[in-house]
XYZ file of C-alpha atoms in Angstrom:
122
model
C 0.000 0.000 0.000
C 2.870 2.365 0.826
C 4.358 1.832 -2.654
C 1.041 2.569 -4.332
C 0.736 5.826 -2.417
C 4.304 6.876 -3.322
C 3.562 6.142 -6.982
C 0.352 8.163 -6.794
C 2.187 11.093 -5.163
C 4.895 11.035 -7.866
C 2.313 10.915 -10.646
C 0.432 13.826 -9.064
C 3.616 15.907 -8.788
C 4.538 15.148 -12.399
C 1.057 16.125 -13.510
C 1.284 19.411 -11.648
C 4.707 20.116 -13.153
C 3.365 19.406 -16.653
C 0.406 21.712 -16.054
C 2.682 24.461 -14.741
C 4.975 24.130 -17.761
C 2.018 24.269 -20.133
C 0.701 27.370 -18.358
C 4.048 29.131 -18.867
C 4.018 28.351 -22.578
C 0.431 29.576 -22.928
C 1.270 32.729 -20.957
C 4.176 33.505 -23.276
C 2.192 32.823 -26.449
C 0.579 36.276 -26.832
C 3.933 38.022 -27.208
C 5.217 35.526 -29.729
C 1.890 35.512 -31.551
C 2.486 39.200 -32.272
C 5.522 38.310 -34.344
C 3.335 37.067 -37.225
C 1.749 40.410 -38.185
C 5.213 41.956 -38.245
C 6.767 39.335 -40.528
C 6.105 41.223 -43.794
C 7.212 44.654 -42.501
C 10.345 43.076 -41.019
C 11.149 41.319 -44.287
C 10.706 44.632 -46.117
C 13.059 46.374 -43.679
C 10.236 48.617 -42.417
C 10.104 47.234 -38.874
C 12.639 45.975 -36.395
C 12.897 44.832 -32.810
C 14.346 46.811 -29.919
C 16.440 45.592 -26.997
C 13.536 46.300 -24.620
C 10.983 43.923 -26.162
C 9.148 46.424 -28.329
C 8.916 46.652 -32.091
C 10.162 49.801 -33.774
C 9.517 51.410 -37.151
C 12.561 51.735 -39.361
C 13.244 55.001 -41.177
C 10.808 55.493 -44.039
C 8.206 53.033 -42.755
C 4.714 53.871 -44.059
C 1.987 55.023 -41.679
C 0.111 51.697 -41.799
C 3.243 49.882 -40.589
C 3.716 52.465 -37.833
C 0.082 51.945 -36.756
C 0.585 48.165 -36.726
C 3.694 48.562 -34.582
C 1.771 50.763 -32.136
C -0.947 48.094 -31.790
C 1.587 45.296 -31.319
C 3.487 47.346 -28.733
C 0.287 48.144 -26.814
C -0.426 44.417 -26.545
C 3.153 43.687 -25.534
C 3.087 46.475 -22.934
C -0.081 45.004 -21.397
C 1.507 41.543 -21.298
C 4.777 42.828 -19.792
C 2.882 44.817 -17.145
C 0.758 41.808 -16.209
C 3.760 39.481 -16.004
C 5.687 42.073 -13.966
C 2.875 42.284 -11.411
C 2.726 38.497 -11.172
C 6.494 38.198 -10.699
C 6.985 41.294 -8.554
C 9.599 42.778 -10.892
C 9.747 45.900 -13.084
C 7.977 45.683 -16.458
C 11.161 46.725 -18.277
C 12.908 43.634 -16.893
C 10.161 41.453 -18.360
C 10.456 43.309 -21.676
C 14.166 42.571 -21.870
C 13.559 38.882 -21.237
C 11.004 38.783 -24.033
C 13.335 40.811 -26.267
C 15.949 38.071 -26.049
C 13.376 35.434 -26.992
C 11.991 37.550 -29.825
C 15.503 38.153 -31.188
C 16.117 34.395 -31.222
C 12.878 33.661 -33.053
C 12.824 36.361 -35.749
C 13.981 35.399 -39.235
C 17.447 36.117 -40.547
C 17.639 39.615 -41.989
C 15.465 41.199 -39.279
C 16.776 44.529 -38.018
C 17.562 44.705 -34.299
C 18.072 47.967 -32.423
C 20.567 47.645 -29.575
C 20.581 49.535 -26.329
C 23.482 51.564 -27.733
C 21.224 52.868 -30.532
C 22.962 50.862 -33.235
C 21.047 48.833 -35.809
C 22.271 45.347 -36.702
C 20.787 42.714 -38.932
C 20.303 39.200 -37.647
């Protein structure tokens, strides 16, 4: 009976860990989902990503791209603020964490704006 209970406890802990991991992935999904609408402007060199987790219009970007970037950034800001409250850390710290993940996931050729103000292409 003792062995059955230990097995049940281990299975329960594993289940909870799986659920917690899935929740983290789902929680991160909104920020990464915003990458899709920016794919075309990034490929055209009209949009880039900043070091702080926000998208940025490149010089000469048309007004519709700038409006798209503003919408994406508003959604990101809301996500970063929510995550910051949950974690008890500043929102800019959350933004920088997401920035690193975004930079990893964007396609080659995407423009990235560093904290030093310099543009580089991935």
